[in-house]
Coordinates of C-alpha atoms (C1' of nucleotides) in Angstrom, one line a residue:
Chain A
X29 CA -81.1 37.1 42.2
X30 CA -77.6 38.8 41.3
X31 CA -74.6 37.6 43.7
X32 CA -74.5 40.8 45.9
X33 CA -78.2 41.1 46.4
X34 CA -77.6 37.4 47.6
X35 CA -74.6 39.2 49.6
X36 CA -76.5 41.6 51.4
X37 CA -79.6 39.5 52.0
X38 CA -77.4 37.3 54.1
X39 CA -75.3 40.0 55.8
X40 CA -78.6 41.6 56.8
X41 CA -80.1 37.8 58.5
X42 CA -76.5 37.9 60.4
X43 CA -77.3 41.8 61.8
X44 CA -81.1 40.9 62.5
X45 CA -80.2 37.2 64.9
X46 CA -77.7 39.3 66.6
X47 CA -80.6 41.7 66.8
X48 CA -82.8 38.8 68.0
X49 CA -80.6 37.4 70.7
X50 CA -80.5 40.9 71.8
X51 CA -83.9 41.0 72.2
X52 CA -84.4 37.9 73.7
X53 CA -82.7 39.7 76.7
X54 CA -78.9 38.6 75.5
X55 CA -76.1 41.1 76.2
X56 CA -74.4 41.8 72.6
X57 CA -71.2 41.0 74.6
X58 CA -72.0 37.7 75.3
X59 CA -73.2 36.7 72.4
X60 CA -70.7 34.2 70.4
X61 CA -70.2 34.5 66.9
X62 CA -71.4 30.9 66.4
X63 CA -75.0 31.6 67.8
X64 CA -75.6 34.5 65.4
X65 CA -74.3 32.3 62.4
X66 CA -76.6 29.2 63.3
X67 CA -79.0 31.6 64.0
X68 CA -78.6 33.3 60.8
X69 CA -78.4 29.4 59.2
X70 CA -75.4 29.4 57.7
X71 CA -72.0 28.2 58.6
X72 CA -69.5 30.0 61.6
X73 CA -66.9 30.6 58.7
X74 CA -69.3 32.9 56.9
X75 CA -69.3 35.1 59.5
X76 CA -66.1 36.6 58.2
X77 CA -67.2 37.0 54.7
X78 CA -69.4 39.9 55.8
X79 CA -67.6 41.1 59.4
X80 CA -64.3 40.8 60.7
X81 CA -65.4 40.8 64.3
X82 CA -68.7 40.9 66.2
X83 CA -67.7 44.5 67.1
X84 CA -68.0 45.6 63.7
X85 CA -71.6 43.8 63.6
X86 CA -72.2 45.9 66.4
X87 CA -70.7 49.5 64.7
X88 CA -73.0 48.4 61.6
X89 CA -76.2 47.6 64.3
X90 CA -75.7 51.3 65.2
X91 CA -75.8 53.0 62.0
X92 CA -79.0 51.0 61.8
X93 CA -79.8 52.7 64.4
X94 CA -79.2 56.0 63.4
X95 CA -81.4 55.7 60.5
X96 CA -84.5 54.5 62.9
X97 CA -83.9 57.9 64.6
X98 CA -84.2 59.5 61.7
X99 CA -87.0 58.3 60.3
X100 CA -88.6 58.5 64.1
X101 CA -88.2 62.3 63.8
X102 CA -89.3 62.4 60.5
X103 CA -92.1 60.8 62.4
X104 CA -92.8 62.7 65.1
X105 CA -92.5 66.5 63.8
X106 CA -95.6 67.7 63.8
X107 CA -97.6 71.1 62.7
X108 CA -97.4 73.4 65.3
X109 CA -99.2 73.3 68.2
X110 CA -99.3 73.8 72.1
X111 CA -96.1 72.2 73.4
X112 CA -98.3 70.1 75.8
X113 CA -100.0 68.8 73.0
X114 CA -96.8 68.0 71.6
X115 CA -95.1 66.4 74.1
X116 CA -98.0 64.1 74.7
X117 CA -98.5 63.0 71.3
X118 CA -94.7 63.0 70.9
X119 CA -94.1 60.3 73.3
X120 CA -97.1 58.2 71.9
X121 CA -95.4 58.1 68.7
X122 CA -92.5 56.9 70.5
X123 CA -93.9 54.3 72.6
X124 CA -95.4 52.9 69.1
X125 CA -91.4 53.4 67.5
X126 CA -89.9 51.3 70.1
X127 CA -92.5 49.0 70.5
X128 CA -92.2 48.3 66.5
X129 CA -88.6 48.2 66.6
X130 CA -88.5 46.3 69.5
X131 CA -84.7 44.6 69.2
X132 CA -83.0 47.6 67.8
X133 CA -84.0 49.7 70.7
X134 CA -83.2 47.1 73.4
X135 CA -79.7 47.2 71.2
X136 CA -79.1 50.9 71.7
X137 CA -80.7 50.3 75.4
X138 CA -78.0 48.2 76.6
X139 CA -75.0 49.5 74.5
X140 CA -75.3 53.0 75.7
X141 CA -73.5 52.2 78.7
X142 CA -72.2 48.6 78.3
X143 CA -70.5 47.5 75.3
X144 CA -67.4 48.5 74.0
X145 CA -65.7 52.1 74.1
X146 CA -66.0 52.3 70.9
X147 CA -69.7 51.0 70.8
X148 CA -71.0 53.2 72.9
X149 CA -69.5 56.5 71.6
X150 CA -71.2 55.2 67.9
X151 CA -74.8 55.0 70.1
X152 CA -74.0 58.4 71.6
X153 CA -73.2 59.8 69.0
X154 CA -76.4 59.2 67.4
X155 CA -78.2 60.1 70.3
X156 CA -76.2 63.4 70.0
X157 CA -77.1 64.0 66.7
X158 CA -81.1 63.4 67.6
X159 CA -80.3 65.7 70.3
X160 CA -79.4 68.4 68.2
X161 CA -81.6 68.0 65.5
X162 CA -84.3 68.3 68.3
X163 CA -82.5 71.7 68.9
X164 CA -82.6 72.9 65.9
X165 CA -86.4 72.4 65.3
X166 CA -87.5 74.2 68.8
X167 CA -85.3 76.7 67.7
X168 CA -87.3 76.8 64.6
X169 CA -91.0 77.1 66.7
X170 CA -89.6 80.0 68.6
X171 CA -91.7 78.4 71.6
X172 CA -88.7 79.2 73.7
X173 CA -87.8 82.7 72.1
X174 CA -84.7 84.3 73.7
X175 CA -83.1 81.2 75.3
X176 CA -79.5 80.9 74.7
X177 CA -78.0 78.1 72.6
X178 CA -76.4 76.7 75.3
X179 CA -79.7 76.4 77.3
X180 CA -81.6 75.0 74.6
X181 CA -78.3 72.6 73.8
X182 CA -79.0 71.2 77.2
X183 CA -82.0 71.0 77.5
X184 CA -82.4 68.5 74.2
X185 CA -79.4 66.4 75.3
X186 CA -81.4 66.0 79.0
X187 CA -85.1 65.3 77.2
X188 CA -82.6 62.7 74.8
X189 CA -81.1 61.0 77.7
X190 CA -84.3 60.6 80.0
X191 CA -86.2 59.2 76.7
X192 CA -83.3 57.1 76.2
X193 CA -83.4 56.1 79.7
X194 CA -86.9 55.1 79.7
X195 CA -86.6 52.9 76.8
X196 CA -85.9 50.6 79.0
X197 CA -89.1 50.5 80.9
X198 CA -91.2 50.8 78.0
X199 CA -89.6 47.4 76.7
X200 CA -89.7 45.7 80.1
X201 CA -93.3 46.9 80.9
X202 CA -94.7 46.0 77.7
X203 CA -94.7 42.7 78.9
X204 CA -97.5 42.7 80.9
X205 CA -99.9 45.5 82.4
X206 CA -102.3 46.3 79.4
X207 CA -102.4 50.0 80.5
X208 CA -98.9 50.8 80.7
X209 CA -98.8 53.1 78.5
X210 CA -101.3 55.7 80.6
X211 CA -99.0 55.1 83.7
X212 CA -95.6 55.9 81.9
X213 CA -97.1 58.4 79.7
X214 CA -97.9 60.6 83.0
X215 CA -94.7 60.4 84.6
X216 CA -93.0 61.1 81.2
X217 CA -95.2 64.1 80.8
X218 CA -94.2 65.6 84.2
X219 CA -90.7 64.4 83.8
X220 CA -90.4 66.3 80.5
X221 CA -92.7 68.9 81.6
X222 CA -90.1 69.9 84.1
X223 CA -87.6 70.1 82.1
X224 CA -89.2 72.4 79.7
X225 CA -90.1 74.8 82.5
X226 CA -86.8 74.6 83.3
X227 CA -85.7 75.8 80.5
X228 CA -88.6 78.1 79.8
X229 CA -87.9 79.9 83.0
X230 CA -84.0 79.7 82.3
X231 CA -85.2 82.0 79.2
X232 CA -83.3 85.3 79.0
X233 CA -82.3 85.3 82.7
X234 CA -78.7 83.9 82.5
X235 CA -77.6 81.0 83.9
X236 CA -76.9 80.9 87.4
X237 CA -73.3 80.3 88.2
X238 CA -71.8 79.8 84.9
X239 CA -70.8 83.7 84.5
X240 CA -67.9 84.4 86.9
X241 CA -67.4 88.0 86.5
Chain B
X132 CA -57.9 33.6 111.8
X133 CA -61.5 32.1 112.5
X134 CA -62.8 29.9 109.7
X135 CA -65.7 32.3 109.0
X136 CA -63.4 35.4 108.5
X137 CA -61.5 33.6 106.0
X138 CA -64.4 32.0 104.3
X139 CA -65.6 35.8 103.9
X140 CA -62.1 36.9 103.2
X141 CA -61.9 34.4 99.8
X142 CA -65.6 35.7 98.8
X143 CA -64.8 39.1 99.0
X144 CA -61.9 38.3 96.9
X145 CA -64.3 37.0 94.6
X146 CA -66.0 39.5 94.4
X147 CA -63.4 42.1 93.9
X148 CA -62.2 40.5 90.8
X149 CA -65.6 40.3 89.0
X150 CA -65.6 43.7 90.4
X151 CA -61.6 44.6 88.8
X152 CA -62.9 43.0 85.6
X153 CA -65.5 44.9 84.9
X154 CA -63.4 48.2 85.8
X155 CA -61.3 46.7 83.3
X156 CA -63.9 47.2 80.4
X157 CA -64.8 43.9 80.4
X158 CA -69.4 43.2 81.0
X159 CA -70.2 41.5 83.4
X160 CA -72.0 39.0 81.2
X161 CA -69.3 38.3 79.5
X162 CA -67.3 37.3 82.7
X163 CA -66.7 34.1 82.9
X164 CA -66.7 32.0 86.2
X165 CA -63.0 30.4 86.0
X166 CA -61.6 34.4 85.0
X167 CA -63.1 35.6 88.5
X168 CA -61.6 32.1 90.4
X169 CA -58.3 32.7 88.6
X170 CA -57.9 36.2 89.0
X171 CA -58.9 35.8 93.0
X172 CA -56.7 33.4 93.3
X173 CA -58.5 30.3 93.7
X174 CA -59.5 27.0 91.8
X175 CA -63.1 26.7 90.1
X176 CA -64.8 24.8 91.8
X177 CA -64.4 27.2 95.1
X178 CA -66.4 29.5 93.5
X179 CA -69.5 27.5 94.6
X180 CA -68.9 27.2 98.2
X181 CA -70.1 31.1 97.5
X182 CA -72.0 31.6 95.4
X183 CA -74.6 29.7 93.0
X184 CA -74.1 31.5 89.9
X185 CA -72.3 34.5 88.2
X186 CA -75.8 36.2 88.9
X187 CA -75.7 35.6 92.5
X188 CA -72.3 37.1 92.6
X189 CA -73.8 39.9 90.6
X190 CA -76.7 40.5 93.0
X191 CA -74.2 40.8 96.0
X192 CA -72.3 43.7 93.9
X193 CA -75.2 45.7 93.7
X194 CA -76.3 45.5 97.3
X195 CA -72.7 46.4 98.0
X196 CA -73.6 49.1 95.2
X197 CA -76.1 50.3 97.3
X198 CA -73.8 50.4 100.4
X199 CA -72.2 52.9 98.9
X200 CA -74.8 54.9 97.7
X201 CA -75.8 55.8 101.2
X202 CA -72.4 56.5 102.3
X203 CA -72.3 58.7 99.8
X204 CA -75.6 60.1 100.8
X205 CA -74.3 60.8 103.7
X206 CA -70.9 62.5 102.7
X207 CA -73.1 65.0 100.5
X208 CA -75.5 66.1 103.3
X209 CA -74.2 69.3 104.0
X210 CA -74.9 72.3 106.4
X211 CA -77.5 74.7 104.5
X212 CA -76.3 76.4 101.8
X213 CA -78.4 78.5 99.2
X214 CA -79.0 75.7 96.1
X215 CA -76.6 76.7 93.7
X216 CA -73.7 76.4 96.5
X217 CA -74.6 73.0 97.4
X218 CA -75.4 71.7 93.8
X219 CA -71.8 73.2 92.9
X220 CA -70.0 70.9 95.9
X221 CA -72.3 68.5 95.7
X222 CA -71.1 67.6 92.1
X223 CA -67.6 68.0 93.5
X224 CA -68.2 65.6 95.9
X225 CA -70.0 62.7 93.6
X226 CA -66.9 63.2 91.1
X227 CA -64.5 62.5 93.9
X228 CA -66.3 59.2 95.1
X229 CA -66.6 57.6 91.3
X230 CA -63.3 58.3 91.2
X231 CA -62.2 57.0 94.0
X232 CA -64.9 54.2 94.0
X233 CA -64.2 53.4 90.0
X234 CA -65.1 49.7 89.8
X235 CA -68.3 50.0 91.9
X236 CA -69.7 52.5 89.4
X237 CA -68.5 51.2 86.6
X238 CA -70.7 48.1 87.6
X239 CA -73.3 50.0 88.1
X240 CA -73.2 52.2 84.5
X241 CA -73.0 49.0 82.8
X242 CA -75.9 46.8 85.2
X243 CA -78.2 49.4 85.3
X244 CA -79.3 49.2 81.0
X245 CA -77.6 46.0 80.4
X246 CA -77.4 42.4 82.6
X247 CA -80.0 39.5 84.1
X248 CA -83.8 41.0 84.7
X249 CA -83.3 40.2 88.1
X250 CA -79.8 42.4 88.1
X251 CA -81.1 45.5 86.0
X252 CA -83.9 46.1 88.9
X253 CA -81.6 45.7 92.1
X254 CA -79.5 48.6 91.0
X255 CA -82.8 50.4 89.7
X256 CA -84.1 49.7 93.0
X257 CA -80.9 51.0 95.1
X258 CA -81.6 54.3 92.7
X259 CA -84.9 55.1 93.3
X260 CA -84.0 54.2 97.2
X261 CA -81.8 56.9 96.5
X262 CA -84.0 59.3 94.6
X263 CA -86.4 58.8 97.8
X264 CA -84.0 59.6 100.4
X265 CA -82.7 62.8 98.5
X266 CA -86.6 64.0 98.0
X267 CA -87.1 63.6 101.7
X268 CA -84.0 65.9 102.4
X269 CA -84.9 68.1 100.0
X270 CA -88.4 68.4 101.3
X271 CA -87.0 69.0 104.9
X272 CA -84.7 72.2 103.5
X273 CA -88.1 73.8 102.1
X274 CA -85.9 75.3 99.7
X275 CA -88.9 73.9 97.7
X276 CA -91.7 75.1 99.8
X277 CA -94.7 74.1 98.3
X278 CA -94.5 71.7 95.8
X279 CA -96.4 69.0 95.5
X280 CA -94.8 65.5 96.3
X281 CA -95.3 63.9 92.9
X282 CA -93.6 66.7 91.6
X283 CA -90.3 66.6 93.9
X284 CA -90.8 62.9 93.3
X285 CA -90.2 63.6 89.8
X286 CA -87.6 66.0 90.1
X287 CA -85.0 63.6 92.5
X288 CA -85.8 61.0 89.6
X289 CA -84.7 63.2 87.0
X290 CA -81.4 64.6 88.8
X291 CA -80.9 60.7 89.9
X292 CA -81.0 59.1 86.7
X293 CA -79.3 62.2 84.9
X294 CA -76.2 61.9 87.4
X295 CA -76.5 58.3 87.0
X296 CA -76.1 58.9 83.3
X297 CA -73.0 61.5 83.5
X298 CA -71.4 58.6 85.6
X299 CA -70.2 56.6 82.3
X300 CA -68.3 60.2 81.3
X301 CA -66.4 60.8 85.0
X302 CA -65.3 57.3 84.3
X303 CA -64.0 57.6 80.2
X304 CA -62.9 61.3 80.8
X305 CA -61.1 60.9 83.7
X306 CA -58.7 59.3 81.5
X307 CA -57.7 62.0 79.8
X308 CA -57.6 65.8 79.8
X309 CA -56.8 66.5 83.4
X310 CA -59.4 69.1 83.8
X311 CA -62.1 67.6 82.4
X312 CA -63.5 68.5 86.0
X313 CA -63.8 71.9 84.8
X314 CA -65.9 70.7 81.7
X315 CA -68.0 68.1 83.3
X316 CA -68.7 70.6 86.5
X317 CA -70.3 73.0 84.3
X318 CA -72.3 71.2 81.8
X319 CA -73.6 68.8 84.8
X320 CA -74.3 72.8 86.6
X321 CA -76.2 73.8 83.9
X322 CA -78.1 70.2 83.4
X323 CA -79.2 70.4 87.2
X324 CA -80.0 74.0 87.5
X325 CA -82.3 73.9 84.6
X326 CA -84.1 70.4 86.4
X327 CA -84.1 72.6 90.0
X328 CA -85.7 75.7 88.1
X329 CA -88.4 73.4 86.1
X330 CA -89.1 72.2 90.0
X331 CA -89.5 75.6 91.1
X332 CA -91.6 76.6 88.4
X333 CA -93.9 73.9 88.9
X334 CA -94.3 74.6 92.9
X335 CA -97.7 75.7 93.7
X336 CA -98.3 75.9 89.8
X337 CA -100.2 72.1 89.3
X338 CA -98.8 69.9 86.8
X339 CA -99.8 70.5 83.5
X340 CA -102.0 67.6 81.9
X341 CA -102.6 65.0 84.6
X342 CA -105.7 67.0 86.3
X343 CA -107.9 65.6 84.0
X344 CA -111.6 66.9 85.9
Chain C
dA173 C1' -67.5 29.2 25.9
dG174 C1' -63.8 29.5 29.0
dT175 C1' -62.0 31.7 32.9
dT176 C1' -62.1 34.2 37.0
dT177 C1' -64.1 35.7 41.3
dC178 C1' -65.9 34.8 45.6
dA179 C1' -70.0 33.7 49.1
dG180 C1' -70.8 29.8 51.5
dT181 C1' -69.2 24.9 53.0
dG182 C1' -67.2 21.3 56.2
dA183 C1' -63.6 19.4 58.7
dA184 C1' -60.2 20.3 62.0
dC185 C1' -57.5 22.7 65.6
dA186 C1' -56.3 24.3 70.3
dC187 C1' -58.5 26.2 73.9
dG188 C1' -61.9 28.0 77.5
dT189 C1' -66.2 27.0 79.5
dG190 C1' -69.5 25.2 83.6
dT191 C1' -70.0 21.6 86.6
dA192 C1' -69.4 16.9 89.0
dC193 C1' -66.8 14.2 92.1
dA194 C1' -63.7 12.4 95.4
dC195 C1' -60.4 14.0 98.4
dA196 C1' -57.4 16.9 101.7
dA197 C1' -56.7 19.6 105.7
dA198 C1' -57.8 22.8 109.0
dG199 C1' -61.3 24.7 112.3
dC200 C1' -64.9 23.6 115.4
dT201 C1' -67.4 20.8 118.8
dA202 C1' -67.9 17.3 122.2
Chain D
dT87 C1' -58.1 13.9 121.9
dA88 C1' -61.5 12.0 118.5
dG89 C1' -64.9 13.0 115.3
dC90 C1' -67.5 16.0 112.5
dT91 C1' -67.9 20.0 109.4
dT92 C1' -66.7 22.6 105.7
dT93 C1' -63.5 25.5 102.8
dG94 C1' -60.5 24.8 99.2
dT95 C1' -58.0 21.3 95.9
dG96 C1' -57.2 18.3 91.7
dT97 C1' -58.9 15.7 88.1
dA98 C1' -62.1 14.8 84.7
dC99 C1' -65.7 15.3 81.3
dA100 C1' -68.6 17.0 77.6
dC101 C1' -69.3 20.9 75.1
dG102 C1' -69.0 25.6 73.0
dT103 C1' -65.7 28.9 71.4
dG104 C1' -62.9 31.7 67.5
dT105 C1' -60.2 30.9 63.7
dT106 C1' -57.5 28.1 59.9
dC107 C1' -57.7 25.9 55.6
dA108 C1' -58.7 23.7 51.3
dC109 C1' -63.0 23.0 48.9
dT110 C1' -67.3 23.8 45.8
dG111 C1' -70.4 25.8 42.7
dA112 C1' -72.5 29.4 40.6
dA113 C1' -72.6 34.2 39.2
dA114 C1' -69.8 37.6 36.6
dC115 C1' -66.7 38.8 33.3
dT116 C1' -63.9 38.5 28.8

DNA sequence: AGTTTCAGTGAACACGTGTACACAAAGCTA
DNA sequence: TAGCTTTGTGTACACGTGTTCACTGAAACT
């Protein structure tokens, strides 16, 4: 094995303990360099081969991230259909994403609003980028023909955030009721179900108190 | 002064410095017990003739937390107004007490994803206490005449956990550009009309895939 | 083959941590 | 006033922390 596959094999044990301890219900801020390294079996001093800081772990965990999301809407664009067929098999494919990537989404669960400033504007950034991307494909179905950029713009960045917000539940829940998916996946479908008659309805009749003259 | 007054005198001084600490960037995980001693102005070992644990000291936060969240409740019940007039001040009104109750919400943004188990569902629960109050005052308007009450339901939990969300921006922003108010005001406008027209939509018009017979 | 590069080691450091314990002093009760 | 109660103090301990430094050994290069 050449020296910087060795490299990267370690660096990548030292990003998936701090993963771990995140998942093992740690908060990223709390967790000391030392843990990850004997978690990681090798020495403290390593550490700093491969990160300066356990921020910069962090900034590296989130453009892990950022490829998951990727590869989770590679995932769940589908041919077309109904949008209530969509949305329902949508957030089935998502339950199954987070529950298979269990630590990183607990990660970007918990660093969206705590962390570091700088931490969380790398996690919302990605989520802004999902958001638009999402944009850009409706805009593609013409399902909500004649809604105005701005609309659409807000209505992705609301369905990001609420999925985002869920996460949450989705990790905490799995632990425990069998059937949890049928009870979240109703409310999820109203919850998202509303926002897209919001937006449906906001369709070619301007916005309400956004045009002053 | 009584011994009792200044026994809660000290632990409210505790709790204001885990509380200034936090508003200072720092999580609430990563607090340590001797910083929040230190920075109230008392030795160590007081700390447990209060409270048990950093947890404890967390829990009490967030039932002051929820304190204010009916005080606020309160301070944005207004005389009736057509919707759009009463989202607009209503936003004006939330911005106002973040601002002027920074630390508290600050805790909150930061509890509510990250922190103990136990801590995550106290401020959930102070939320959806929240959520429940502002669906009954909705319901009593009948600005929403004849929805059904899953769907209101849904619709508070949606504007709650999306003004919950914004909450993290008042706080960053507000650091900044002086009229981010302008910014914030309108994007939030546009996120919350397009949640109240999805609720509208869906009044007397039954949810789309839960009726399964 | 000889030399250089560098990921990982191990000992050491100064310091912060949570918690235990005995003690002081001031409020309360009798 | 005497005695009990209890908040806050000071000292002490064992341990975990981030970071430093000189080192080893093997892969990589010449």
């Amino acid at each position: 094995m050449s020296r910087d596959e060795k490299k990267q094999q370690t660096r990548k044990s030292l990003m998936d303990a701090a993963l771990d301890l995140v998942g093992k219900g740690e908060s990223l801020s709390s967790i000391s360099l030392r843990e990850v390294t004997k978690s990681a079996g090798v020495v403290p001093t390593s550490f700093y081969r491969h990160f300066s800081d356990m921020e910069e772990l962090g900034l590296n965990l989130a453009d892990e991230l950022g490829m998951l999301l990727r590869k989770l809407m590679r995932a769940a664009r589908q041919p077309d259909r109904s949008p209530q067929e969509q949305m329902l098999q949508s957030i089935d494919v998502y339950i199954d994403f987070v529950l298979q990537h269990r630590n990183h989404f607990a990660f970007m669960s918990q660093c969206r609003t705590a962390g570091t400033l700088a931490l969380r504007n790398a996690i919302r950034n990605e989520l802004k980028f999902f958001a638009n991307e999402l944009a850009s494909d409706i805009r593609q179905t013409s399902l909500l023909a004649g809604i105005s950029s701005q609309d659409l713009d807000v209505m992705c960045q609301l369905i990001v955030t609420t999925v985002a917000d869920a996460t949450v539940d989705i990790l905490d829940l799995s632990n425990g009721s069998t059937d949890f998916r049928q009870e979240f996946s109703t409310t999820m479908v109203k919850k998202l179900d509303l926002i897209w008659q919001g937006a449906y309805a906001a369709r070619s009749s301007s916005s309400v108190s956004s045009e002053p003259s």
